[in-house]
Short mmCIF file of C-alpha atoms in Angstrom, two decimals:
data_model
loop_
_atom_site.label_atom_id
_atom_site.label_comp_id
_atom_site.label_asym_id
_atom_site.label_seq_id
_atom_site.Cartn_x
_atom_site.Cartn_y
_atom_site.Cartn_z
CA MET A 1 -33.13 -2.51 40.64
CA SER A 2 -32.22 0.98 41.70
CA GLY A 3 -30.43 2.00 38.50
CA GLY A 4 -33.49 1.67 36.23
CA VAL A 5 -36.25 -0.58 35.05
CA MET A 6 -35.55 -3.52 32.77
CA THR A 7 -38.38 -4.73 30.56
CA ARG A 8 -38.22 -8.28 29.28
CA LEU A 9 -39.65 -8.56 25.82
CA PRO A 10 -41.97 -11.44 24.95
CA GLY A 11 -40.04 -14.38 23.57
CA ALA A 12 -36.67 -12.97 24.65
CA ASP A 13 -35.68 -16.29 26.19
CA ASP A 14 -36.47 -18.33 23.10
CA GLU A 15 -33.02 -18.61 21.53
CA LYS A 16 -34.18 -20.98 18.78
CA LYS A 17 -36.58 -18.42 17.32
CA ARG A 18 -33.99 -15.69 17.04
CA ARG A 19 -33.01 -14.80 13.46
CA PRO A 20 -30.96 -11.58 13.74
CA TRP A 21 -29.77 -11.62 10.14
CA GLY A 22 -33.26 -12.19 8.84
CA ALA A 23 -34.58 -9.41 11.07
CA LEU A 24 -31.89 -7.07 9.76
CA ALA A 25 -32.82 -7.91 6.18
CA VAL A 26 -36.58 -7.46 6.71
CA GLY A 27 -36.35 -4.41 8.93
CA GLY A 28 -33.39 -2.64 7.39
CA VAL A 29 -31.86 -3.82 4.12
CA LEU A 30 -35.14 -4.49 2.25
CA PRO A 31 -36.78 -1.13 3.13
CA LEU A 32 -33.57 0.73 2.26
CA ALA A 33 -33.41 -1.07 -1.09
CA VAL A 34 -37.02 -0.09 -1.87
CA ILE A 35 -36.34 3.52 -0.90
CA ALA A 36 -33.19 3.58 -3.07
CA VAL A 37 -35.03 2.17 -6.12
CA ILE A 38 -37.91 4.62 -5.78
CA ALA A 39 -35.52 7.53 -5.20
CA ALA A 40 -33.49 6.61 -8.29
CA THR A 41 -36.67 6.33 -10.36
CA VAL A 42 -38.19 9.68 -9.46
CA SER A 43 -35.02 11.68 -8.81
CA GLY A 44 -34.59 12.60 -12.48
CA ASP A 45 -37.83 14.62 -12.61
CA TRP A 46 -37.40 16.00 -9.08
CA SER A 47 -33.78 17.10 -9.57
CA LYS A 48 -34.70 19.22 -12.61
CA GLY A 49 -37.25 21.16 -10.59
CA ALA A 50 -38.69 24.42 -11.77
CA THR A 51 -35.40 25.65 -13.20
CA GLY A 52 -34.80 22.57 -15.35
CA LYS A 53 -31.28 22.12 -13.93
CA THR A 54 -30.01 18.77 -12.78
CA SER A 55 -28.64 18.47 -9.24
CA SER A 56 -26.82 15.13 -9.44
CA HIS A 57 -29.74 12.98 -8.34
CA GLY A 58 -30.47 15.09 -5.29
CA LEU A 59 -27.03 14.69 -3.68
CA ASP A 60 -24.86 17.71 -3.00
CA THR A 61 -21.07 17.58 -2.66
CA SER A 62 -21.27 16.50 0.98
CA GLY A 63 -23.63 13.67 0.12
CA HIS A 64 -21.40 12.46 -2.69
CA PHE A 65 -18.39 12.65 -0.39
CA LEU A 66 -20.04 10.53 2.30
CA LEU A 67 -21.30 8.01 -0.25
CA ALA A 68 -17.87 7.75 -1.86
CA THR A 69 -16.25 7.34 1.56
CA ALA A 70 -18.53 4.43 2.43
CA LEU A 71 -17.95 2.76 -0.93
CA ILE A 72 -14.15 3.13 -0.86
CA LEU A 73 -13.78 1.81 2.70
CA SER A 74 -16.13 -1.10 2.01
CA ALA A 75 -14.28 -2.05 -1.18
CA ALA A 76 -10.90 -1.84 0.56
CA ARG A 77 -12.09 -4.01 3.42
CA LEU A 78 -13.54 -6.59 1.05
CA GLY A 79 -10.36 -6.62 -1.01
CA GLY A 80 -8.27 -7.13 2.13
CA VAL A 81 -10.44 -10.02 3.29
CA LEU A 82 -10.26 -11.71 -0.11
CA ALA A 83 -6.49 -11.28 -0.17
CA GLU A 84 -6.08 -12.88 3.23
CA TRP A 85 -8.39 -15.69 2.11
CA VAL A 86 -5.91 -16.57 -0.66
CA ARG A 87 -3.00 -16.13 1.79
CA GLN A 88 -1.79 -12.78 0.51
CA PRO A 89 -0.99 -9.64 2.52
CA ARG A 90 -4.12 -7.56 3.08
CA VAL A 91 -2.54 -4.56 1.39
CA VAL A 92 -2.46 -6.43 -1.94
CA GLY A 93 -6.25 -6.76 -1.88
CA GLU A 94 -6.72 -3.15 -0.83
CA ILE A 95 -4.51 -1.92 -3.67
CA CYS A 96 -6.45 -4.05 -6.15
CA ALA A 97 -9.73 -2.66 -4.78
CA GLY A 98 -8.49 0.88 -5.36
CA LEU A 99 -7.46 0.03 -8.92
CA ALA A 100 -10.84 -1.64 -9.53
CA LEU A 101 -12.75 1.50 -8.53
CA GLY A 102 -10.80 3.58 -11.05
CA PRO A 103 -10.88 3.68 -14.85
CA SER A 104 -9.17 0.27 -15.08
CA LEU A 105 -12.42 -1.57 -14.23
CA PHE A 106 -15.37 0.35 -12.76
CA GLY A 107 -14.82 3.43 -14.91
CA ARG A 108 -14.59 1.20 -17.99
CA LEU A 109 -17.67 -0.90 -17.24
CA ALA A 110 -19.92 1.92 -15.95
CA PRO A 111 -18.37 5.32 -16.80
CA ASP A 112 -21.55 7.31 -16.09
CA ALA A 113 -21.96 5.70 -12.66
CA ALA A 114 -18.28 6.34 -11.87
CA ASP A 115 -18.62 10.02 -12.84
CA TRP A 116 -21.73 10.34 -10.68
CA LEU A 117 -20.20 8.62 -7.65
CA PHE A 118 -16.83 10.37 -7.86
CA PRO A 119 -17.23 13.89 -9.31
CA GLN A 120 -14.19 16.17 -9.45
CA SER A 121 -15.31 18.18 -6.42
CA VAL A 122 -15.42 15.01 -4.32
CA GLN A 123 -12.09 13.73 -5.63
CA GLN A 124 -10.38 16.79 -4.17
CA LEU A 125 -11.85 16.06 -0.73
CA LEU A 126 -10.87 12.40 -0.96
CA ASN A 127 -7.35 13.40 -1.96
CA GLY A 128 -7.09 15.41 1.26
CA LEU A 129 -7.85 12.28 3.27
CA ALA A 130 -5.33 10.34 1.17
CA GLN A 131 -2.55 12.85 1.84
CA LEU A 132 -3.27 12.82 5.58
CA GLY A 133 -3.16 9.05 5.56
CA LEU A 134 0.16 9.06 3.71
CA VAL A 135 1.93 11.43 6.08
CA LEU A 136 0.71 9.45 9.10
CA PHE A 137 1.80 6.23 7.40
CA MET A 138 5.27 7.67 6.79
CA PHE A 139 5.38 8.80 10.42
CA GLY A 140 4.86 5.15 11.35
CA VAL A 141 7.65 4.07 9.00
CA GLY A 142 9.95 6.61 10.69
CA ARG A 143 9.12 5.11 14.08
CA GLU A 144 10.00 1.65 12.78
CA LEU A 145 13.31 2.84 11.32
CA SER A 146 14.37 4.57 14.52
CA GLY A 147 13.40 1.53 16.59
CA MET A 148 15.81 -0.82 14.85
CA ARG A 149 18.76 -1.85 17.02
CA LEU A 150 21.62 -4.04 15.91
CA ARG A 151 23.82 -6.14 18.17
CA GLY A 152 26.42 -8.63 17.11
CA ALA A 153 27.12 -9.26 13.42
CA ALA A 154 27.00 -5.61 12.38
CA THR A 155 29.28 -6.09 9.38
CA GLN A 156 27.15 -8.86 7.90
CA ALA A 157 23.89 -6.96 8.43
CA LEU A 158 25.21 -3.72 6.94
CA LEU A 159 26.67 -5.50 3.90
CA ILE A 160 23.34 -7.24 3.26
CA SER A 161 21.50 -3.92 3.66
CA GLN A 162 23.87 -2.29 1.18
CA ALA A 163 23.35 -5.06 -1.36
CA SER A 164 19.58 -4.94 -0.89
CA MET A 165 19.56 -1.30 -1.99
CA LEU A 166 22.46 -0.97 -4.43
CA VAL A 167 22.18 -4.16 -6.53
CA PRO A 168 18.55 -3.57 -7.69
CA PHE A 169 19.36 0.15 -7.94
CA ALA A 170 22.19 -0.59 -10.38
CA LEU A 171 20.07 -3.02 -12.40
CA GLY A 172 17.24 -0.50 -12.56
CA THR A 173 19.46 2.30 -13.79
CA ALA A 174 20.93 0.02 -16.47
CA ALA A 175 17.45 -0.95 -17.68
CA ALA A 176 16.25 2.66 -17.60
CA VAL A 177 18.80 3.61 -20.26
CA LEU A 178 16.75 1.46 -22.66
CA LEU A 179 13.45 2.93 -21.43
CA LEU A 180 14.02 6.63 -22.01
CA ASP A 181 10.91 6.73 -24.22
CA TYR A 182 8.88 6.20 -21.02
CA ALA A 183 10.13 9.47 -19.50
CA GLN A 184 7.88 12.52 -19.55
CA ASP A 185 8.77 15.35 -21.89
CA GLY A 186 11.34 17.78 -20.53
CA VAL A 187 12.73 15.59 -17.76
CA HIS A 188 16.50 15.15 -17.60
CA SER A 189 17.68 11.68 -18.56
CA LEU A 190 19.79 11.42 -15.40
CA ALA A 191 16.78 12.06 -13.15
CA PHE A 192 14.75 9.42 -15.02
CA VAL A 193 17.48 6.78 -14.91
CA LEU A 194 18.18 7.30 -11.20
CA PHE A 195 14.47 7.30 -10.37
CA VAL A 196 13.85 3.93 -12.02
CA GLY A 197 16.77 2.49 -10.08
CA CYS A 198 15.43 3.97 -6.85
CA ALA A 199 11.97 2.51 -7.53
CA LEU A 200 13.37 -1.01 -7.94
CA SER A 201 15.47 -0.72 -4.76
CA ILE A 202 12.48 -0.29 -2.45
CA THR A 203 11.40 -2.94 0.06
CA ALA A 204 8.11 -2.42 1.88
CA PHE A 205 9.21 -2.50 5.53
CA PRO A 206 5.69 -2.58 7.09
CA VAL A 207 4.28 -5.23 4.76
CA LEU A 208 7.45 -7.29 5.24
CA ALA A 209 6.88 -7.20 9.01
CA ARG A 210 3.31 -8.41 8.42
CA ILE A 211 4.46 -11.28 6.18
CA LEU A 212 7.05 -12.36 8.76
CA THR A 213 4.42 -12.29 11.49
CA ASP A 214 1.94 -14.31 9.43
CA LEU A 215 4.60 -16.92 8.65
CA GLY A 216 5.77 -17.07 12.26
CA ILE A 217 9.41 -16.24 11.41
CA ILE A 218 9.68 -12.66 12.63
CA ARG A 219 11.86 -13.70 15.59
CA THR A 220 14.27 -15.83 13.56
CA PRO A 221 17.70 -14.53 12.50
CA VAL A 222 16.58 -14.43 8.86
CA GLY A 223 13.46 -12.47 9.76
CA ARG A 224 15.39 -9.97 11.82
CA LEU A 225 18.11 -9.50 9.22
CA SER A 226 15.50 -8.92 6.50
CA LEU A 227 13.81 -6.24 8.61
CA PHE A 228 17.10 -4.52 9.33
CA ALA A 229 18.16 -4.61 5.67
CA SER A 230 14.76 -3.26 4.62
CA ALA A 231 14.92 -0.43 7.17
CA VAL A 232 18.43 0.68 6.24
CA GLY A 233 17.86 0.29 2.50
CA ASP A 234 14.58 2.20 2.50
CA GLY A 235 16.11 4.99 4.55
CA GLY A 236 18.86 5.38 1.96
CA SER A 237 16.38 5.16 -0.92
CA TRP A 238 14.25 7.98 0.50
CA LEU A 239 17.30 10.21 0.82
CA ILE A 240 18.27 9.46 -2.78
CA LEU A 241 14.69 10.11 -3.90
CA ALA A 242 14.76 13.53 -2.25
CA ALA A 243 17.92 14.40 -4.18
CA ILE A 244 16.43 13.12 -7.46
CA LEU A 245 13.28 15.22 -7.01
CA ALA A 246 15.35 18.31 -6.27
CA GLY A 247 17.37 17.75 -9.43
CA ALA A 248 14.29 16.97 -11.54
CA ARG A 249 12.80 20.35 -10.68
CA GLY A 250 15.74 22.02 -12.39
CA SER A 251 17.11 23.70 -9.29
CA SER A 252 20.40 25.54 -9.68
CA PRO A 253 23.48 24.29 -7.80
CA VAL A 254 23.11 27.21 -5.39
CA GLY A 255 19.45 26.36 -4.84
CA LEU A 256 20.27 22.71 -4.23
CA LEU A 257 22.94 23.71 -1.74
CA VAL A 258 20.60 26.06 0.13
CA ASN A 259 17.82 23.46 0.25
CA GLY A 260 20.29 20.80 1.33
CA LEU A 261 21.60 22.94 4.16
CA ALA A 262 18.03 23.77 5.21
CA ALA A 263 17.14 20.07 5.22
CA LEU A 264 20.26 19.28 7.25
CA ALA A 265 19.42 22.02 9.78
CA ILE A 266 15.86 20.73 10.16
CA THR A 267 17.11 17.18 10.59
CA LEU A 268 19.63 18.14 13.25
CA PHE A 269 17.01 20.19 15.09
CA TYR A 270 14.47 17.36 15.11
CA LEU A 271 16.95 14.67 16.11
CA GLY A 272 18.58 16.90 18.70
CA PRO A 273 16.78 19.64 20.67
CA LEU A 274 13.25 18.73 19.61
CA ARG A 275 13.68 15.05 20.39
CA ARG A 276 15.09 15.83 23.85
CA PHE A 277 12.21 18.25 24.47
CA LEU A 278 9.61 15.66 23.46
CA VAL A 279 11.18 13.05 25.74
CA LYS A 280 11.17 15.44 28.72
CA TRP A 281 7.66 16.70 27.99
CA SER A 282 6.25 13.19 27.68
CA MET A 283 7.62 12.35 31.14
CA THR A 284 6.05 15.34 32.93
CA GLY A 285 2.65 13.65 33.26
CA LYS A 286 0.74 16.87 32.52
CA ASP A 287 -1.34 15.24 29.80
CA LYS A 288 -3.63 13.04 31.89
CA ASP A 289 -5.90 11.63 29.16
CA GLY A 290 -3.44 11.71 26.26
CA THR A 291 -5.50 14.05 24.07
CA THR A 292 -2.87 16.79 24.09
CA THR A 293 -0.23 14.27 23.02
CA MET A 294 -2.45 13.15 20.16
CA VAL A 295 -3.04 16.71 18.96
CA LEU A 296 0.64 17.57 19.31
CA LEU A 297 1.57 14.56 17.21
CA VAL A 298 -0.80 15.46 14.36
CA VAL A 299 0.38 19.09 14.41
CA LEU A 300 4.03 18.02 14.29
CA VAL A 301 3.49 15.54 11.45
CA THR A 302 1.42 17.82 9.24
CA GLY A 303 3.42 20.96 10.06
CA THR A 304 6.78 19.32 9.40
CA ALA A 305 5.47 17.78 6.17
CA ALA A 306 4.46 21.26 4.98
CA LEU A 307 7.83 22.66 6.09
CA THR A 308 9.90 20.13 4.14
CA ALA A 309 7.67 20.60 1.09
CA SER A 310 8.33 24.35 1.24
CA ILE A 311 12.11 23.86 0.96
CA GLY A 312 11.94 21.51 -2.02
CA LEU A 313 11.82 18.14 -0.22
CA HIS A 314 8.77 15.93 -0.45
CA GLN A 315 6.29 16.28 2.40
CA LEU A 316 6.65 12.61 3.27
CA ILE A 317 10.28 13.19 4.22
CA GLY A 318 9.09 15.55 6.95
CA ALA A 319 6.60 13.02 8.29
CA LEU A 320 9.34 10.37 8.28
CA LEU A 321 11.57 12.72 10.28
CA VAL A 322 8.92 13.23 12.97
CA GLY A 323 8.59 9.46 13.30
CA VAL A 324 12.32 9.14 13.91
CA ALA A 325 12.27 11.90 16.55
CA TRP A 326 9.10 10.79 18.38
CA PRO A 327 9.83 9.46 21.92
CA LYS A 328 9.47 5.74 22.52
CA GLY A 329 9.93 5.38 26.26
CA ASN A 330 6.68 7.04 27.31
CA ARG A 331 3.49 4.98 27.30
CA LYS A 332 1.15 7.83 26.31
CA ALA A 333 3.42 8.89 23.47
CA VAL A 334 3.63 5.32 22.21
CA VAL A 335 -0.14 4.76 22.50
CA ALA A 336 -0.93 8.00 20.68
CA ALA A 337 1.45 7.09 17.86
CA GLU A 338 0.10 3.56 17.55
CA HIS A 339 -3.51 4.76 17.45
CA LEU A 340 -2.80 7.31 14.73
CA VAL A 341 -0.78 4.89 12.62
CA SER A 342 -3.47 2.23 12.98
CA THR A 343 -6.15 4.71 11.95
CA ALA A 344 -4.11 5.78 8.95
CA ALA A 345 -3.59 2.18 7.88
CA SER A 346 -7.19 1.03 8.19
CA VAL A 347 -9.25 4.17 7.51
CA LEU A 348 -7.17 6.70 5.54
CA LEU A 349 -4.82 4.72 3.29
CA PRO A 350 -7.71 3.21 1.25
CA PHE A 351 -8.29 6.73 -0.06
CA PHE A 352 -4.72 6.78 -1.36
CA PHE A 353 -5.29 3.45 -3.11
CA PHE A 354 -8.44 4.92 -4.67
CA GLY A 355 -6.65 8.09 -5.77
CA PHE A 356 -3.84 6.01 -7.19
CA GLY A 357 -6.39 3.94 -9.09
CA LEU A 358 -7.90 7.10 -10.60
CA THR A 359 -4.54 8.09 -12.11
CA LEU A 360 -3.94 4.67 -13.62
CA ASP A 361 -5.90 2.99 -16.41
CA LEU A 362 -4.37 -0.42 -16.98
CA GLY A 363 -6.78 -1.06 -19.84
CA ALA A 364 -5.68 2.05 -21.72
CA LEU A 365 -2.07 0.90 -21.88
CA GLN A 366 -1.27 -0.59 -25.27
CA TRP A 367 0.15 -3.94 -24.23
CA GLY A 368 2.20 -4.47 -27.33
CA VAL A 369 5.56 -6.16 -27.56
CA PRO A 370 7.54 -3.14 -26.22
CA SER A 371 5.37 -2.77 -23.12
CA LEU A 372 5.38 -6.50 -22.42
CA LEU A 373 9.15 -6.62 -22.82
CA ALA A 374 9.53 -3.65 -20.47
CA LEU A 375 7.29 -5.33 -17.88
CA ALA A 376 9.10 -8.67 -18.17
CA GLY A 377 12.52 -7.05 -18.04
CA LEU A 378 11.83 -4.81 -15.05
CA LEU A 379 10.09 -7.62 -13.19
CA THR A 380 13.01 -9.97 -13.80
CA LEU A 381 15.58 -7.39 -12.72
CA ALA A 382 13.50 -6.47 -9.65
CA VAL A 383 13.36 -10.10 -8.51
CA VAL A 384 16.98 -10.90 -9.37
CA GLY A 385 18.27 -7.73 -7.74
CA LYS A 386 16.45 -8.36 -4.46
CA VAL A 387 16.71 -12.15 -4.27
CA ILE A 388 20.12 -12.95 -5.76
CA GLY A 389 22.02 -9.81 -4.70
CA PRO A 390 21.40 -9.86 -0.93
CA GLY A 391 21.30 -13.68 -1.01
CA LEU A 392 24.82 -13.94 -2.44
CA VAL A 393 26.15 -11.36 -0.01
CA ALA A 394 24.54 -13.25 2.89
CA ARG A 395 26.16 -16.47 1.68
CA MET A 396 29.55 -14.78 1.27
CA THR A 397 29.35 -13.50 4.85
CA GLY A 398 28.79 -16.95 6.35
CA MET A 399 25.06 -17.67 6.05
CA PRO A 400 24.04 -21.08 4.64
CA TRP A 401 22.40 -21.17 1.21
CA ARG A 402 18.88 -21.93 2.42
CA PRO A 403 18.46 -19.01 4.87
CA ALA A 404 20.42 -16.76 2.50
CA PHE A 405 17.94 -17.41 -0.30
CA THR A 406 15.06 -17.01 2.16
CA LEU A 407 16.41 -13.60 3.08
CA GLY A 408 16.46 -12.51 -0.56
CA VAL A 409 12.91 -13.72 -1.17
CA LEU A 410 11.66 -11.75 1.84
CA LEU A 411 13.36 -8.55 0.66
CA ASN A 412 11.55 -8.84 -2.69
CA ALA A 413 8.26 -7.55 -1.22
CA ARG A 414 7.63 -3.93 -2.29
CA GLY A 415 3.96 -3.23 -1.58
CA LEU A 416 2.57 0.20 -0.76
CA THR A 417 5.96 1.86 -0.31
CA GLU A 418 6.85 1.47 -3.99
CA LEU A 419 3.41 2.69 -5.04
CA VAL A 420 4.05 5.87 -3.06
CA VAL A 421 7.45 6.29 -4.70
CA ILE A 422 6.28 5.74 -8.27
CA GLN A 423 3.30 8.07 -7.82
CA ILE A 424 5.70 10.74 -6.56
CA GLY A 425 7.76 10.22 -9.71
CA TYR A 426 4.71 10.47 -11.93
CA GLN A 427 3.44 13.64 -10.24
CA ALA A 428 6.94 15.16 -10.45
CA GLY A 429 6.91 14.67 -14.23
CA ILE A 430 9.63 12.00 -14.32
CA ILE A 431 7.80 8.90 -15.61
CA ASP A 432 4.77 8.68 -17.89
CA ARG A 433 1.53 6.76 -17.46
CA ARG A 434 2.85 3.70 -19.25
CA LEU A 435 5.77 3.23 -16.89
CA LEU A 436 3.51 4.08 -13.95
CA ALA A 437 1.31 1.12 -14.93
CA ILE A 438 4.29 -1.19 -15.50
CA LEU A 439 5.93 -0.36 -12.16
CA THR A 440 2.57 -0.78 -10.41
CA LEU A 441 2.32 -4.33 -11.73
CA VAL A 442 5.93 -4.97 -10.67
CA ALA A 443 5.12 -3.81 -7.13
CA LEU A 444 1.99 -5.99 -6.92
CA ILE A 445 3.58 -9.09 -8.43
CA THR A 446 6.75 -8.97 -6.33
CA THR A 447 4.70 -8.52 -3.16
CA ALA A 448 2.22 -11.26 -4.05
CA MET A 449 4.95 -13.76 -4.96
CA THR A 450 6.75 -13.60 -1.60
CA SER A 451 4.65 -16.11 0.34
CA PRO A 452 4.21 -18.55 -2.59
CA MET A 453 7.97 -18.55 -3.27
CA LEU A 454 8.70 -19.35 0.36
CA SER A 455 6.22 -22.23 0.27
CA LEU A 456 7.21 -23.45 -3.19
CA PHE A 457 10.87 -23.79 -2.33
CA GLY A 458 10.22 -24.97 1.21
CA LEU A 459 12.05 -21.99 2.68
CA LYS A 460 9.77 -21.32 5.63
CA PRO A 461 11.53 -22.15 8.93
CA ASP A 462 9.57 -24.61 11.01
CA SER A 463 9.46 -22.41 14.10
CA ALA A 464 10.99 -19.41 15.74
CA PRO A 465 14.00 -20.03 17.96
CA SER A 466 13.55 -20.44 21.67
CA ASP A 467 14.39 -17.71 24.11
CA ALA A 468 17.61 -19.47 25.05
CA ALA A 469 18.66 -19.73 21.44
CA GLU A 470 17.76 -16.11 20.81
CA SER A 471 20.17 -14.92 23.46
CA SER A 472 23.06 -16.50 21.58
CA GLU A 473 22.15 -15.31 18.06
CA GLU A 474 24.74 -13.36 16.17
CA ALA A 475 22.35 -10.58 15.22
CA GLU A 476 19.52 -9.25 17.27
CA LEU A 477 17.20 -6.69 15.75
CA VAL A 478 14.78 -4.90 17.99
CA GLY A 479 12.04 -2.52 16.98
CA THR A 480 9.60 -4.35 14.73
CA GLY A 481 6.33 -2.51 15.04
CA SER A 482 2.72 -3.04 14.25
CA THR A 483 2.20 -1.23 10.98
CA GLU A 484 0.76 -3.66 8.50
CA ARG A 485 1.06 -1.83 5.18
CA GLY A 486 3.94 -1.02 3.03
#
């Protein structure tokens, strides 16, 4: 051969004698285990050195950061695999893995090991990755929202969307009046009540799309209507959340007006001139390999997130806005967006789950009668508001009972999106740790119960409609994307 010399190793053709996993264990895992045991044994004396000061078992901040990164990603992947094994969305397992690495489990069983693996200096670095993952995730949600198109039964779809947001919102605000003891000190009662209602009104659009895909019903009328209702409802909930946060900070009416006008100006600029510029620029063909498009996208997402945060809106609102404005007709722009969103979902969001787990100690919550009643009440209202409310509206607008109830069950999935919302409320000083834990369990339970409820009541459609049937459907929703977390 002219390109080089190939050397055939002895025994290379003997397939029966090959034991790659055994070779990996003998040549890699076993030596590494021996090295780790010896290093852990002698590191105490070595780390003290001549000065007698301990240096965290020989690892500096960078070493701890890399070790923590490997552990968090491995735990998230394992949790996702286990969740899929029991027929749950992968995000449920990844959230549970993040909670397990925090004080709820690992920190309780081995507090010294947890402090050594995740020192405060490393937690700050991991939080940076978590925030980057969140803004890219919200960019993906914005792309999904802007990609929704409705043809046909617009009245029915909009009424269902309205019920999906407002019915659980109303139930949540009514329950919050009885839960004022769970508000943080100094927060206005109105901000607390509205926030609880907003938290219950959330549907996780990306995880809903994943559930529909797994069940094979994403192309059915019920699947499409549930996606549209989730998109419209979540868009309204994020706008309401922005107003609640502005009010919770104690801004004056003049300040609220100024910030509102600034937000409106930014929105009009992004959806108008900037969007037209991005569409024209993406069609010029100047970016041959797509790297400039990728860099431009990251700069826009992070820069706009910082801009909206500076005027009193949450940074995720800015990332959502970029997703809405990002062009969809250019292949390189679409590929760059899909790659970034996929990276955020698989590599960066596990750091958010970990950071969320650090702020929440489920074991520290005193699960007495009041807490259990609060959990049971909010869980019941969350399920009733999402299942019965939109289901009744769907039935009243002409949908048979079976698909109407299916629609409500699908809208009950909350997933990652609600975790983001309730953490925002906790960090803004609206809810305390007890309600943070309760709403976390509500989000996990309502997401985990979606697939079992569909199977239990026999609500899963047998198959998606044919292409011919699809052309005659009353409602056609276009724009379901590939994000898998919510």
